[in-house]
């Protein structure tokens, strides 16, 4: 990738969080010569705040444009394929952006046989779920409209994925990680000299990808849980001994009610599996820049974290973290208690303090985000953190209007 000359050098790491609303878009700028090295992690949104994702992606591209008028990104990372992480790549301006490397989760590889198998099953279940929502009246069901969104997330975003695979100014062949089964995979990235990148996920195990909610002792705040790994037993909402003594419902049919309830729960379980598997395919990355360690976990839920916590090298890396992108918009199921209470930043260079960013705006379809107990834990730790939707004065944070917030680290 061609390098411009004459730009001022920066002395510290900068992490910029764009206010996309409900979604993610981050720009990491690393001191370099003749200009800072740039890493973009995701660009997407499900719900706007002040600006729509077209305007946000316009701003991002402008922010990475050099004095010669060419937009340049050294490393572009797609954490996973959910729309709230990639919808911004529908912007036609990406075709003029020069990108050094593109990273994606291993399951996006068009040549990986296991990836092909996984996506085939994903699409089959998504189509079945989509059909059930569309035909629920005929099927005698009353399903939450949110299930349709879950199905769509597993079937859509093809235009944005096409850009990420082959839609930039110069031909870039994406790289898919991790490449092996090790919990920690260290990558030497040629476009980021002097920076070590550790890949901690996604796992290749189907069991780990399926695990959505943490066990009770890992949840900072109780939320809606559904046992997606349990047996598909019949649901009996009234119980086998229930009797309609007042004859309020003439012709009450136990079997029909039980079957309808069981079907409804089955579709909810399918939706939970689909959503969890996609979130759990997130790249989990730690960037080591000098003595700082920056953790970007995408939307990874419990399955990948359980695997990480059992690995000595991964735990050591987590203990050195100085910056954390809070996962899954600060939901209850993406930041396990062990991570915040026992591991992250415990041995870092800032006496245990970890700067954190939360990218979200309230969204009626995903109630309870951000979860109060997670925020309370950050406050208890005395970690400096900012929320894109509700910025408050924090040392080391700058703001450009309603477009972005930025931490300076170093």
Coordinates of C-alpha atoms in Angstrom, one line a residue:
X1 CA 0.0 0.0 0.0
X2 CA 1.4 3.4 -1.0
X3 CA 2.5 5.6 1.9
X4 CA 2.1 9.4 1.9
X5 CA 4.8 11.6 3.4
X6 CA 4.8 14.7 5.4
X7 CA 2.0 13.9 7.9
X8 CA 2.5 14.8 11.6
X9 CA 3.4 11.9 13.9
X10 CA 1.3 11.1 17.0
X11 CA 3.0 10.1 20.2
X12 CA 0.2 7.9 21.7
X13 CA -2.3 5.2 20.8
X14 CA -5.7 6.5 19.9
X15 CA -8.9 4.4 20.1
X16 CA -11.8 6.1 18.4
X17 CA -15.4 4.9 18.8
X18 CA -17.9 6.2 16.3
X19 CA -21.4 6.9 17.6
X20 CA -23.2 4.5 15.3
X21 CA -26.1 4.0 17.6
X22 CA -26.7 0.3 18.2
X23 CA -23.6 -1.2 16.5
X24 CA -19.8 -1.1 16.4
X25 CA -17.3 1.0 14.5
X26 CA -13.8 1.6 15.9
X27 CA -10.6 3.2 14.5
X28 CA -7.4 2.3 16.2
X29 CA -4.5 4.7 15.4
X30 CA -1.0 3.5 16.3
X31 CA 2.1 5.8 16.3
X32 CA 4.1 5.3 13.1
X33 CA 6.2 7.0 10.5
X34 CA 5.5 8.8 8.3
X35 CA 1.9 8.6 9.5
X36 CA 0.0 6.7 12.2
X37 CA -0.9 3.1 11.3
X38 CA -4.7 2.6 11.1
X39 CA -6.9 -0.3 12.1
X40 CA -10.6 -0.3 11.5
X41 CA -12.7 -2.8 13.4
X42 CA -16.3 -3.1 12.1
X43 CA -18.6 -0.5 10.7
X44 CA -22.3 -1.2 11.2
X45 CA -25.5 -0.3 13.0
X46 CA -29.1 -1.5 13.6
X47 CA -30.4 1.7 15.0
X48 CA -29.2 5.2 14.3
X49 CA -28.4 7.8 17.0
X50 CA -27.5 11.2 15.6
X51 CA -26.3 10.1 12.2
X52 CA -27.1 7.1 10.0
X53 CA -24.5 4.5 9.1
X54 CA -24.0 6.1 5.6
X55 CA -23.0 9.3 7.3
X56 CA -20.8 7.6 9.9
X57 CA -19.0 5.6 7.2
X58 CA -18.5 8.8 5.2
X59 CA -16.9 10.3 8.3
X60 CA -14.7 7.3 8.9
X61 CA -13.5 7.3 5.3
X62 CA -12.8 11.0 5.6
X63 CA -10.8 10.5 8.8
X64 CA -8.5 7.9 7.1
X65 CA -7.9 10.1 4.0
X66 CA -4.4 11.4 3.6
X67 CA -3.2 14.7 2.3
X68 CA -3.0 13.3 -1.3
X69 CA -6.8 12.6 -1.2
X70 CA -6.5 8.8 -0.9
X71 CA -8.2 7.0 2.0
X72 CA -5.9 4.3 3.5
X73 CA -6.4 1.7 6.1
X74 CA -3.6 -0.7 7.1
X75 CA -5.7 -3.4 8.7
X76 CA -9.5 -3.8 8.4
X77 CA -11.1 -6.3 10.8
X78 CA -14.6 -7.8 10.5
X79 CA -15.4 -9.2 13.9
X80 CA -18.4 -11.2 12.6
X81 CA -21.2 -10.8 10.0
X82 CA -24.1 -9.4 12.0
X83 CA -25.5 -6.2 10.4
X84 CA -24.7 -4.1 13.4
X85 CA -21.1 -4.7 12.6
X86 CA -20.9 -4.6 8.8
X87 CA -23.9 -2.7 7.4
X88 CA -21.6 0.4 6.8
X89 CA -19.8 -1.4 4.1
X90 CA -22.7 -0.9 1.8
X91 CA -21.3 2.6 1.2
X92 CA -20.1 2.9 -2.4
X93 CA -17.1 5.0 -1.2
X94 CA -15.3 1.9 0.1
X95 CA -14.4 1.2 -3.6
X96 CA -11.9 4.0 -3.5
X97 CA -10.3 3.0 -0.1
X98 CA -6.9 1.3 -0.1
X99 CA -6.7 -1.5 2.4
X100 CA -3.5 -3.3 3.4
X101 CA -5.0 -6.5 5.0
X102 CA -8.5 -7.7 5.7
X103 CA -9.1 -10.1 8.6
X104 CA -12.3 -12.2 9.1
X105 CA -13.3 -15.2 11.4
X106 CA -12.3 -18.6 10.0
X107 CA -15.9 -19.5 9.3
X108 CA -16.0 -16.9 6.5
X109 CA -13.4 -18.8 4.5
X110 CA -15.0 -19.9 1.2
X111 CA -12.5 -22.8 1.0
X112 CA -12.8 -24.2 4.6
X113 CA -14.9 -27.4 4.5
X114 CA -16.0 -27.0 8.2
X115 CA -17.0 -23.4 7.5
X116 CA -19.1 -24.5 4.5
X117 CA -20.8 -27.1 6.6
X118 CA -21.5 -24.7 9.4
X119 CA -23.1 -22.1 7.2
X120 CA -25.2 -24.7 5.4
X121 CA -26.7 -25.7 8.7
X122 CA -27.1 -22.0 9.7
X123 CA -29.0 -21.1 6.5
X124 CA -31.3 -24.2 6.8
X125 CA -32.3 -23.3 10.3
X126 CA -32.6 -19.6 9.5
X127 CA -34.9 -20.3 6.6
X128 CA -37.1 -22.6 8.7
X129 CA -37.3 -20.0 11.4
X130 CA -38.2 -17.3 8.8
X131 CA -40.9 -19.5 7.4
X132 CA -42.4 -20.1 10.8
X133 CA -42.6 -16.4 11.6
X134 CA -44.2 -15.7 8.2
X135 CA -46.7 -18.5 8.5
X136 CA -47.3 -18.4 12.3
X137 CA -51.0 -17.7 12.0
X138 CA -51.5 -20.8 9.8
X139 CA -49.3 -22.8 12.1
X140 CA -51.3 -21.6 15.2
X141 CA -48.3 -19.9 16.8
X142 CA -47.7 -16.5 18.3
X143 CA -44.0 -15.8 17.8
X144 CA -42.0 -12.7 18.8
X145 CA -41.2 -10.6 15.7
X146 CA -37.6 -10.4 17.0
X147 CA -37.2 -14.0 15.8
X148 CA -37.6 -12.7 12.2
X149 CA -34.7 -10.3 12.8
X150 CA -32.5 -13.2 14.1
X151 CA -33.3 -15.3 11.0
X152 CA -32.6 -12.3 8.7
X153 CA -29.2 -11.7 10.3
X154 CA -28.1 -15.2 9.4
X155 CA -29.3 -14.8 5.8
X156 CA -28.5 -11.2 4.8
X157 CA -25.6 -8.7 4.5
X158 CA -24.4 -10.4 1.3
X159 CA -23.6 -7.0 -0.3
X160 CA -21.5 -5.9 2.6
X161 CA -19.7 -9.2 2.8
X162 CA -18.9 -8.9 -1.0
X163 CA -17.2 -5.5 -0.3
X164 CA -15.2 -7.0 2.5
X165 CA -14.1 -9.9 0.4
X166 CA -13.3 -8.0 -2.8
X167 CA -14.5 -4.4 -2.9
X168 CA -11.7 -2.1 -2.1
X169 CA -9.4 0.0 -4.4
X170 CA -6.7 -2.6 -4.7
X171 CA -7.1 -6.4 -4.7
X172 CA -6.8 -7.8 -1.1
X173 CA -7.2 -11.4 -0.3
X174 CA -8.8 -11.7 3.1
X175 CA -7.1 -13.7 5.9
X176 CA -9.1 -16.0 8.1
X177 CA -8.3 -16.6 11.7
X178 CA -7.6 -18.5 13.8
X179 CA -5.8 -20.9 11.4
X180 CA -5.4 -23.7 13.9
X181 CA -7.0 -25.1 17.1
X182 CA -4.7 -23.4 19.7
X183 CA -6.5 -21.0 22.1
X184 CA -3.9 -18.3 21.5
X185 CA -2.5 -17.7 18.0
X186 CA 0.1 -15.0 17.7
X187 CA 0.0 -13.2 14.3
X188 CA 2.8 -11.2 12.8
X189 CA 1.0 -8.6 10.7
X190 CA 3.3 -7.2 8.1
X191 CA 1.3 -4.0 7.7
X192 CA 1.7 -3.2 11.4
X193 CA 5.4 -3.6 12.2
X194 CA 6.2 -3.8 15.9
X195 CA 2.7 -4.7 16.8
X196 CA 1.9 -8.2 18.1
X197 CA -1.7 -9.5 17.6
X198 CA -3.1 -12.4 19.5
X199 CA -6.2 -14.2 18.3
X200 CA -8.2 -15.9 21.1
X201 CA -11.3 -16.8 19.1
X202 CA -13.5 -17.8 17.5
X203 CA -13.1 -21.5 18.5
X204 CA -13.6 -24.3 15.9
X205 CA -15.7 -26.4 18.2
X206 CA -19.4 -26.5 17.4
X207 CA -20.1 -27.0 21.1
X208 CA -18.3 -23.8 22.1
X209 CA -20.0 -21.9 19.3
X210 CA -23.4 -23.0 20.6
X211 CA -22.9 -21.8 24.2
X212 CA -24.8 -18.6 24.6
X213 CA -25.4 -17.7 28.2
X214 CA -22.9 -18.1 31.0
X215 CA -23.6 -20.2 34.0
X216 CA -25.3 -18.4 36.9
X217 CA -22.0 -17.6 38.7
X218 CA -20.6 -15.9 35.5
X219 CA -23.6 -13.6 34.9
X220 CA -23.2 -10.0 36.2
X221 CA -26.9 -9.5 35.8
X222 CA -29.6 -12.1 35.3
X223 CA -31.2 -11.9 31.9
X224 CA -33.5 -14.0 29.7
X225 CA -31.8 -17.4 29.4
X226 CA -32.9 -20.3 27.2
X227 CA -31.3 -23.8 27.5
X228 CA -30.2 -24.3 23.9
X229 CA -28.1 -27.4 24.8
X230 CA -30.8 -29.2 26.8
X231 CA -33.2 -31.9 25.5
X232 CA -36.1 -30.7 23.4
X233 CA -38.7 -31.9 25.9
X234 CA -42.3 -31.2 25.6
X235 CA -43.5 -28.0 27.3
X236 CA -46.6 -28.4 29.4
X237 CA -47.7 -24.9 30.4
X238 CA -50.7 -26.1 32.5
X239 CA -49.2 -29.4 33.9
X240 CA -50.6 -32.8 33.4
X241 CA -52.9 -32.6 36.5
X242 CA -54.5 -29.3 35.6
X243 CA -58.3 -29.4 35.3
X244 CA -60.6 -26.7 34.0
X245 CA -63.1 -27.1 36.9
X246 CA -65.2 -24.0 35.9
X247 CA -65.4 -25.1 32.3
X248 CA -64.2 -21.7 31.3
X249 CA -62.7 -23.1 28.2
X250 CA -65.1 -25.6 26.6
X251 CA -63.4 -28.3 24.7
X252 CA -60.0 -27.5 26.2
X253 CA -57.4 -29.7 24.5
X254 CA -54.4 -30.5 26.6
X255 CA -52.5 -32.1 23.8
X256 CA -53.0 -29.2 21.4
X257 CA -51.9 -26.6 24.0
X258 CA -48.8 -28.7 24.9
X259 CA -47.8 -29.1 21.3
X260 CA -48.3 -25.4 20.5
X261 CA -46.2 -24.4 23.5
X262 CA -43.5 -26.9 22.6
X263 CA -43.4 -25.6 19.0
X264 CA -43.1 -22.0 20.2
X265 CA -40.2 -22.9 22.6
X266 CA -38.5 -24.9 19.8
X267 CA -38.5 -21.9 17.5
X268 CA -37.2 -19.7 20.4
X269 CA -34.4 -22.2 20.9
X270 CA -33.5 -22.2 17.2
X271 CA -33.4 -18.4 17.3
X272 CA -31.1 -18.4 20.4
X273 CA -28.8 -20.9 18.7
X274 CA -28.6 -18.9 15.5
X275 CA -27.8 -15.6 17.4
X276 CA -25.3 -17.2 19.8
X277 CA -23.5 -19.0 17.0
X278 CA -23.0 -15.8 15.0
X279 CA -21.9 -13.9 18.0
X280 CA -19.6 -16.6 19.1
X281 CA -17.9 -16.6 15.6
X282 CA -16.5 -13.2 16.6
X283 CA -12.8 -12.6 16.3
X284 CA -11.3 -12.0 19.8
X285 CA -8.2 -9.9 19.3
X286 CA -5.5 -8.5 21.7
X287 CA -3.2 -5.9 20.2
X288 CA 0.1 -5.6 22.0
X289 CA 1.5 -2.1 21.2
X290 CA 4.6 -1.3 23.3
X291 CA 3.5 -2.2 26.9
X292 CA -0.2 -1.7 26.2
X293 CA -2.6 -4.5 25.5
X294 CA -5.9 -3.7 23.7
X295 CA -8.8 -6.2 23.8
X296 CA -11.5 -6.3 21.1
X297 CA -13.8 -9.3 21.7
X298 CA -16.5 -8.5 19.2
X299 CA -19.8 -10.0 20.5
X300 CA -18.4 -13.3 21.8
X301 CA -20.6 -14.9 24.4
X302 CA -19.9 -17.7 26.9
X303 CA -18.6 -20.5 24.7
X304 CA -15.4 -18.8 23.5
X305 CA -14.7 -17.3 27.0
X306 CA -15.0 -20.6 28.8
X307 CA -12.2 -21.9 26.5
X308 CA -10.1 -18.8 27.0
X309 CA -10.3 -18.9 30.8
X310 CA -9.0 -22.4 30.8
X311 CA -5.8 -21.5 29.0
X312 CA -2.8 -20.2 30.9
X313 CA -1.3 -18.0 28.1
X314 CA -4.7 -16.4 27.4
X315 CA -5.2 -15.7 31.1
X316 CA -1.8 -14.1 31.2
X317 CA -2.6 -11.8 28.3
X318 CA -5.9 -10.8 29.8
X319 CA -4.2 -9.8 33.0
X320 CA -2.1 -7.2 31.0
X321 CA -5.0 -5.6 29.2
X322 CA -5.1 -1.8 29.4
X323 CA -8.1 -1.2 27.0
X324 CA -11.3 -3.1 26.7
X325 CA -14.0 -2.9 24.1
X326 CA -17.0 -4.1 26.1
X327 CA -18.6 -7.0 24.1
X328 CA -22.1 -7.2 22.6
X329 CA -23.1 -3.6 23.5
X330 CA -22.8 -4.4 27.3
X331 CA -25.4 -7.2 27.3
X332 CA -25.5 -9.6 30.2
X333 CA -24.1 -12.6 28.3
X334 CA -20.8 -11.3 26.7
X335 CA -18.7 -10.1 29.6
X336 CA -18.4 -12.9 32.2
X337 CA -17.9 -12.1 35.8
X338 CA -14.5 -13.8 35.9
X339 CA -13.2 -11.4 33.2
X340 CA -14.0 -8.2 35.1
X341 CA -13.6 -9.4 38.6
X342 CA -10.6 -11.7 38.4
X343 CA -8.6 -11.3 35.2
X344 CA -8.7 -8.2 33.0
X345 CA -5.9 -5.7 33.7
X346 CA -4.9 -7.3 37.0
X347 CA -1.2 -7.0 36.1
X348 CA -1.2 -4.2 33.6
X349 CA 1.0 -1.1 33.5
X350 CA -1.7 1.2 34.8
X351 CA -2.1 -0.3 38.3
X352 CA -5.0 -2.4 37.2
X353 CA -7.1 0.4 35.6
X354 CA -8.6 -0.5 32.3
X355 CA -10.0 2.1 29.9
X356 CA -13.2 0.8 28.4
X357 CA -15.7 1.7 25.7
X358 CA -19.3 0.7 25.2
X359 CA -20.9 1.2 21.8
X360 CA -24.7 1.2 22.1
X361 CA -27.9 3.2 22.2
X362 CA -31.1 2.0 23.8
X363 CA -33.1 -0.3 21.5
X364 CA -36.6 -1.5 22.3
X365 CA -36.0 -4.8 20.7
X366 CA -33.0 -5.6 23.0
X367 CA -34.2 -4.5 26.4
X368 CA -31.9 -4.0 29.4
X369 CA -28.8 -2.9 27.4
X370 CA -26.5 -1.7 28.9
X371 CA -26.9 -4.0 31.9
X372 CA -26.7 -2.0 35.1
X373 CA -24.7 -4.6 37.0
X374 CA -22.0 -4.5 34.3
X375 CA -21.8 -0.7 34.6
X376 CA -21.7 -1.0 38.4
X377 CA -18.8 -3.4 38.1
X378 CA -16.8 -1.0 36.0
X379 CA -17.6 1.8 38.5
X380 CA -16.5 -0.4 41.4
X381 CA -13.2 -1.1 39.6
X382 CA -12.8 2.6 39.1
X383 CA -12.2 2.0 35.4
X384 CA -12.5 5.1 33.2
X385 CA -15.2 4.2 30.6
X386 CA -17.4 6.0 28.1
X387 CA -20.7 5.0 26.4
X388 CA -21.1 6.2 22.8
X389 CA -24.7 7.2 23.4
X390 CA -24.2 9.1 26.7
X391 CA -20.7 10.5 26.9
X392 CA -19.6 11.9 30.2
X393 CA -16.3 13.8 30.9
X394 CA -13.5 11.3 31.3
X395 CA -9.8 12.1 31.5
X396 CA -8.0 11.2 28.3
X397 CA -11.2 11.3 26.2
X398 CA -11.8 13.7 23.4
X399 CA -15.0 14.1 21.3
X400 CA -15.9 15.4 17.9
X401 CA -19.5 16.6 18.1
X402 CA -21.8 13.6 17.9
X403 CA -19.6 11.7 15.6
X404 CA -17.0 10.0 17.8
X405 CA -15.3 9.7 21.2
X406 CA -11.6 8.9 21.5
X407 CA -9.3 7.5 24.2
X408 CA -5.6 8.4 24.1
X409 CA -3.5 5.7 25.6
X410 CA 0.2 5.6 26.4

